[in-house]
């Protein structure tokens, strides 16, 4: 499971590449947490462009990282979200706490 | 109602089989020509049920998971069965946000996702015997 990172204006862009399910979520979680510890970003942006599938295990990972960044006063956002992921995300009520933007540029300008 | 087609799949309760299981079911139901959204709904529901069997049914120990899927006209029936520890309180387990394993950072939304994405979800479980989740969805496409 490849997870790429870019730090832009102290905002950490997290590029997940592949399906997010119970099998992959542990590795994704530890990679993101290591990077957050190392770089201490103000906010995080999940780039979902290369995620074609996510179930509720992925929701657990996203809420967990959201809580982590909240403790230091930051916020989390998501970009490039595909319809299947958007549906899971909406059912689980993430819409209220993690804003979704069309693309990275918009997210970087808004958060 | 007449069964038009049926398949049975048995695999070990390993997390790497989650994507295998949902892909097999998706390939089986492709013959009904579902829309991309309908296919994604079924894949997500199967992933949730299989994950529950692995994490909760077998508590990540080795066991066997059986999936039986039937096609009846435009409807797909999917049965996901484990012989794990069973669910003590099914009603509680089906509550949104309820998780028996909060330490694992689970969202507690598995059953809610299944119920939202499928037309019917039935859970049968007995402590120490196992759990069977039966789901149905009728495709609107064609």
Short mmCIF file of C-alpha atoms in Angstrom, two decimals:
data_model
loop_
_atom_site.label_atom_id
_atom_site.label_comp_id
_atom_site.label_asym_id
_atom_site.label_seq_id
_atom_site.Cartn_x
_atom_site.Cartn_y
_atom_site.Cartn_z
CA UNK A 1 0.00 0.00 0.00
CA UNK A 2 1.59 3.22 -1.14
CA UNK A 3 0.92 6.41 0.81
CA UNK A 4 2.62 9.56 -0.47
CA UNK A 5 3.02 12.84 1.38
CA UNK A 6 3.57 16.49 0.46
CA UNK A 7 3.83 19.37 2.87
CA UNK A 8 2.47 22.65 1.44
CA UNK A 9 2.27 25.70 3.73
CA UNK A 10 2.42 23.41 6.74
CA UNK A 11 -0.58 21.45 5.44
CA UNK A 12 0.12 17.76 4.96
CA UNK A 13 -1.33 16.28 1.78
CA UNK A 14 -1.83 12.53 2.20
CA UNK A 15 -2.03 10.65 -1.09
CA UNK A 16 -3.46 7.19 -0.56
CA UNK A 17 -3.06 4.77 -3.45
CA UNK A 18 -5.37 1.73 -3.42
CA UNK A 19 -8.39 0.26 -1.62
CA UNK A 20 -8.97 1.21 2.02
CA UNK A 21 -10.40 -1.72 3.96
CA UNK A 22 -9.66 -3.53 7.22
CA UNK A 23 -6.67 -5.28 5.61
CA UNK A 24 -4.94 -2.12 4.40
CA UNK A 25 -6.02 0.33 7.11
CA UNK A 26 -3.41 -0.63 9.72
CA UNK A 27 -0.54 0.14 7.35
CA UNK A 28 -2.16 3.38 6.17
CA UNK A 29 -2.77 4.45 9.77
CA UNK A 30 0.81 3.88 10.88
CA UNK A 31 2.31 5.60 7.82
CA UNK A 32 0.13 8.68 8.33
CA UNK A 33 0.76 8.83 12.07
CA UNK A 34 4.54 8.59 11.56
CA UNK A 35 4.43 11.42 9.05
CA UNK A 36 2.26 13.61 11.32
CA UNK A 37 4.67 13.03 14.22
CA UNK A 38 7.67 13.80 12.03
CA UNK A 39 6.35 16.93 10.33
CA UNK A 40 3.84 18.24 12.84
CA UNK A 41 1.52 19.83 10.24
CA UNK A 42 -1.17 22.35 11.05
CA UNK A 43 -3.81 20.58 8.97
CA UNK A 44 -4.18 17.46 6.83
CA UNK A 45 -5.73 16.90 3.40
CA UNK A 46 -6.62 13.38 2.24
CA UNK A 47 -6.17 13.13 -1.53
CA UNK A 48 -8.50 10.28 -2.56
CA UNK A 49 -7.79 10.43 -6.30
CA UNK A 50 -6.31 6.92 -6.37
CA UNK A 51 -8.75 5.33 -3.94
CA UNK A 52 -11.40 3.34 -5.80
CA UNK A 53 -12.88 1.56 -2.81
CA UNK A 54 -13.36 2.34 0.87
CA UNK A 55 -15.55 0.68 3.50
CA UNK A 56 -16.28 1.63 7.10
CA UNK A 57 -12.78 0.52 8.16
CA UNK A 58 -11.52 3.51 6.17
CA UNK A 59 -13.95 5.76 8.02
CA UNK A 60 -12.31 4.61 11.28
CA UNK A 61 -8.87 5.60 9.92
CA UNK A 62 -10.05 9.01 8.74
CA UNK A 63 -11.90 9.85 11.98
CA UNK A 64 -8.86 8.71 13.97
CA UNK A 65 -6.51 11.04 12.04
CA UNK A 66 -9.07 13.85 12.29
CA UNK A 67 -9.06 13.47 16.09
CA UNK A 68 -5.26 13.44 16.11
CA UNK A 69 -4.96 16.70 14.17
CA UNK A 70 -7.81 18.27 16.20
CA UNK A 71 -5.82 17.87 19.41
CA UNK A 72 -3.29 20.39 18.07
CA UNK A 73 -6.02 22.71 16.79
CA UNK A 74 -5.78 21.66 13.13
CA UNK A 75 -8.42 20.55 10.67
CA UNK A 76 -8.81 17.73 8.16
CA UNK A 77 -10.21 17.87 4.62
CA UNK A 78 -10.69 15.49 1.69
CA UNK A 79 -10.24 16.04 -2.04
CA UNK A 80 -10.90 14.11 -5.28
CA UNK A 81 -13.52 11.88 -3.64
CA UNK A 82 -15.13 9.27 -5.93
CA UNK A 83 -18.92 8.57 -5.72
CA UNK A 84 -18.68 5.21 -3.86
CA UNK A 85 -16.46 6.75 -1.22
CA UNK A 86 -18.66 9.81 -0.97
CA UNK A 87 -21.69 7.62 -0.20
CA UNK A 88 -19.90 5.73 2.58
CA UNK A 89 -18.59 9.03 3.89
CA UNK A 90 -22.05 10.63 3.94
CA UNK A 91 -23.76 7.65 5.61
CA UNK A 92 -21.15 7.71 8.36
CA UNK A 93 -21.75 11.40 9.03
CA UNK A 94 -18.26 12.59 8.13
CA UNK A 95 -19.72 15.40 6.07
CA UNK A 96 -20.33 17.41 9.21
CA UNK A 97 -16.76 17.27 10.48
CA UNK A 98 -14.47 16.84 7.46
CA UNK A 99 -15.11 19.15 4.48
CA UNK A 100 -14.74 17.79 0.95
CA UNK A 101 -13.23 19.99 -1.78
CA UNK A 102 -13.13 19.41 -5.52
CA UNK A 103 -9.37 19.50 -5.69
CA UNK A 104 -6.16 20.17 -3.82
CA UNK A 105 -5.95 23.82 -4.86
CA UNK A 106 -9.38 24.59 -3.40
CA UNK A 107 -8.62 22.75 -0.18
CA UNK A 108 -5.28 24.52 0.26
CA UNK A 109 -6.97 27.89 -0.20
CA UNK A 110 -9.89 27.09 2.10
CA UNK A 111 -8.38 25.45 5.18
CA UNK B 1 -38.95 -18.16 -6.90
CA UNK B 2 -36.75 -20.01 -9.37
CA UNK B 3 -32.98 -19.73 -8.82
CA UNK B 4 -31.30 -18.64 -12.04
CA UNK B 5 -27.74 -19.04 -10.83
CA UNK B 6 -25.83 -19.85 -7.67
CA UNK B 7 -22.24 -19.84 -6.42
CA UNK B 8 -20.49 -20.88 -3.22
CA UNK B 9 -17.13 -19.62 -2.02
CA UNK B 10 -15.19 -20.75 1.03
CA UNK B 11 -12.00 -19.08 2.23
CA UNK B 12 -9.87 -18.58 5.33
CA UNK B 13 -10.70 -15.69 7.64
CA UNK B 14 -7.65 -13.66 6.64
CA UNK B 15 -7.90 -9.92 6.08
CA UNK B 16 -6.16 -10.20 2.70
CA UNK B 17 -9.24 -12.16 1.54
CA UNK B 18 -11.55 -9.17 2.06
CA UNK B 19 -10.79 -7.70 -1.37
CA UNK B 20 -10.84 -11.19 -2.90
CA UNK B 21 -14.34 -11.88 -1.49
CA UNK B 22 -15.91 -8.61 -2.65
CA UNK B 23 -14.31 -8.94 -6.09
CA UNK B 24 -15.64 -12.49 -6.55
CA UNK B 25 -19.18 -11.45 -5.61
CA UNK B 26 -18.92 -8.43 -7.92
CA UNK B 27 -17.78 -10.67 -10.78
CA UNK B 28 -20.66 -13.09 -10.12
CA UNK B 29 -23.35 -10.39 -10.14
CA UNK B 30 -21.90 -8.65 -13.19
CA UNK B 31 -24.13 -10.96 -15.28
CA UNK B 32 -27.12 -8.92 -14.08
CA UNK B 33 -25.56 -5.88 -15.69
CA UNK B 34 -25.78 -3.65 -12.60
CA UNK B 35 -24.86 0.04 -12.71
CA UNK B 36 -21.45 1.08 -11.33
CA UNK B 37 -23.19 2.41 -8.21
CA UNK B 38 -25.16 -0.81 -7.64
CA UNK B 39 -22.00 -2.87 -8.03
CA UNK B 40 -20.14 -0.61 -5.58
CA UNK B 41 -23.02 -0.94 -3.07
CA UNK B 42 -22.83 -4.74 -3.11
CA UNK B 43 -19.02 -4.76 -2.90
CA UNK B 44 -19.11 -2.45 0.11
CA UNK B 45 -21.80 -4.49 1.91
CA UNK B 46 -19.87 -7.74 1.30
CA UNK B 47 -16.67 -6.12 2.55
CA UNK B 48 -18.42 -5.05 5.77
CA UNK B 49 -19.89 -8.51 6.46
CA UNK B 50 -16.60 -10.32 5.74
CA UNK B 51 -14.67 -7.86 7.91
CA UNK B 52 -17.12 -8.44 10.77
CA UNK B 53 -16.63 -12.21 10.44
CA UNK B 54 -12.84 -11.81 10.61
CA UNK B 55 -12.62 -9.24 13.41
CA UNK B 56 -15.61 -10.15 15.56
CA UNK B 57 -16.60 -13.70 14.58
CA UNK B 58 -13.11 -15.19 14.64
CA UNK B 59 -11.35 -12.37 16.54
CA UNK B 60 -8.57 -12.53 13.93
CA UNK B 61 -7.96 -16.27 14.53
CA UNK B 62 -8.10 -18.77 11.68
CA UNK B 63 -11.53 -19.93 10.63
CA UNK B 64 -13.60 -20.46 7.55
CA UNK B 65 -15.97 -18.00 5.88
CA UNK B 66 -18.58 -19.21 3.40
CA UNK B 67 -20.34 -16.98 0.89
CA UNK B 68 -23.33 -18.28 -1.04
CA UNK B 69 -24.81 -16.01 -3.66
CA UNK B 70 -27.95 -16.61 -5.70
CA UNK B 71 -29.47 -14.79 -8.59
CA UNK B 72 -33.26 -14.82 -8.85
CA UNK B 73 -34.43 -12.76 -11.77
CA UNK B 74 -33.07 -9.22 -11.08
CA UNK B 75 -32.41 -9.91 -7.40
CA UNK B 76 -29.18 -11.04 -5.81
CA UNK B 77 -29.12 -12.84 -2.48
CA UNK B 78 -25.85 -13.05 -0.58
CA UNK B 79 -25.29 -15.19 2.49
CA UNK B 80 -22.08 -14.67 4.48
CA UNK B 81 -21.52 -17.27 7.16
CA UNK B 82 -18.90 -17.80 9.85
CA UNK B 83 -18.59 -20.39 12.61
CA UNK B 84 -17.09 -17.94 15.08
CA UNK B 85 -18.11 -16.71 18.50
CA UNK B 86 -21.49 -15.28 17.46
CA UNK B 87 -23.16 -11.99 18.38
CA UNK B 88 -24.68 -11.81 21.87
CA UNK B 89 -26.97 -8.86 21.20
CA UNK B 90 -27.79 -8.47 17.50
CA UNK B 91 -29.95 -5.38 18.03
CA UNK B 92 -27.10 -3.60 19.82
CA UNK B 93 -24.55 -4.69 17.20
CA UNK B 94 -26.74 -3.16 14.47
CA UNK B 95 -26.92 0.25 16.17
CA UNK B 96 -25.02 2.95 14.25
CA UNK B 97 -21.66 3.81 15.87
CA UNK B 98 -21.77 0.79 18.20
CA UNK B 99 -18.54 -1.15 18.30
CA UNK B 100 -17.48 -3.87 20.70
CA UNK B 101 -13.86 -3.04 19.88
CA UNK B 102 -13.38 0.75 20.28
CA UNK B 103 -9.67 0.17 20.94
CA UNK B 104 -9.26 -0.88 17.29
CA UNK B 105 -10.50 2.48 15.99
CA UNK B 106 -13.53 0.85 14.39
CA UNK B 107 -16.25 3.20 13.17
CA UNK B 108 -19.16 1.01 14.30
CA UNK B 109 -20.89 1.64 10.98
CA UNK B 110 -20.60 -1.79 9.36
CA UNK B 111 -24.24 -2.87 9.72
CA UNK B 112 -25.51 0.63 8.92
CA UNK B 113 -23.55 0.55 5.65
CA UNK B 114 -24.96 -2.91 4.81
CA UNK B 115 -28.51 -1.77 5.59
CA UNK B 116 -28.15 1.39 3.52
CA UNK B 117 -26.60 -0.24 0.48
CA UNK B 118 -28.76 -3.38 0.36
CA UNK B 119 -32.57 -3.71 0.24
CA UNK B 120 -32.72 -6.28 3.03
CA UNK B 121 -30.29 -7.42 5.72
CA UNK B 122 -31.04 -10.31 8.06
CA UNK B 123 -28.71 -11.45 10.83
CA UNK B 124 -28.86 -14.85 12.46
CA UNK B 125 -26.43 -15.59 15.24
CA UNK B 126 -25.86 -17.94 18.12
CA UNK B 127 -23.22 -17.58 20.81
CA UNK B 128 -20.39 -20.04 20.22
CA UNK B 129 -21.92 -21.33 16.98
CA UNK B 130 -21.52 -18.50 14.48
CA UNK B 131 -23.21 -15.79 12.48
CA UNK B 132 -24.97 -15.69 9.12
CA UNK B 133 -25.74 -12.40 7.39
CA UNK B 134 -28.29 -12.61 4.55
CA UNK B 135 -28.61 -9.66 2.23
CA UNK B 136 -30.77 -8.97 -0.81
CA UNK B 137 -30.69 -6.36 -3.50
CA UNK B 138 -32.83 -5.94 -6.60
CA UNK B 139 -31.16 -4.18 -9.48
CA UNK B 140 -33.07 -1.40 -11.13
CA UNK B 141 -30.87 -1.30 -14.22
CA UNK B 142 -31.77 -2.52 -17.75
#
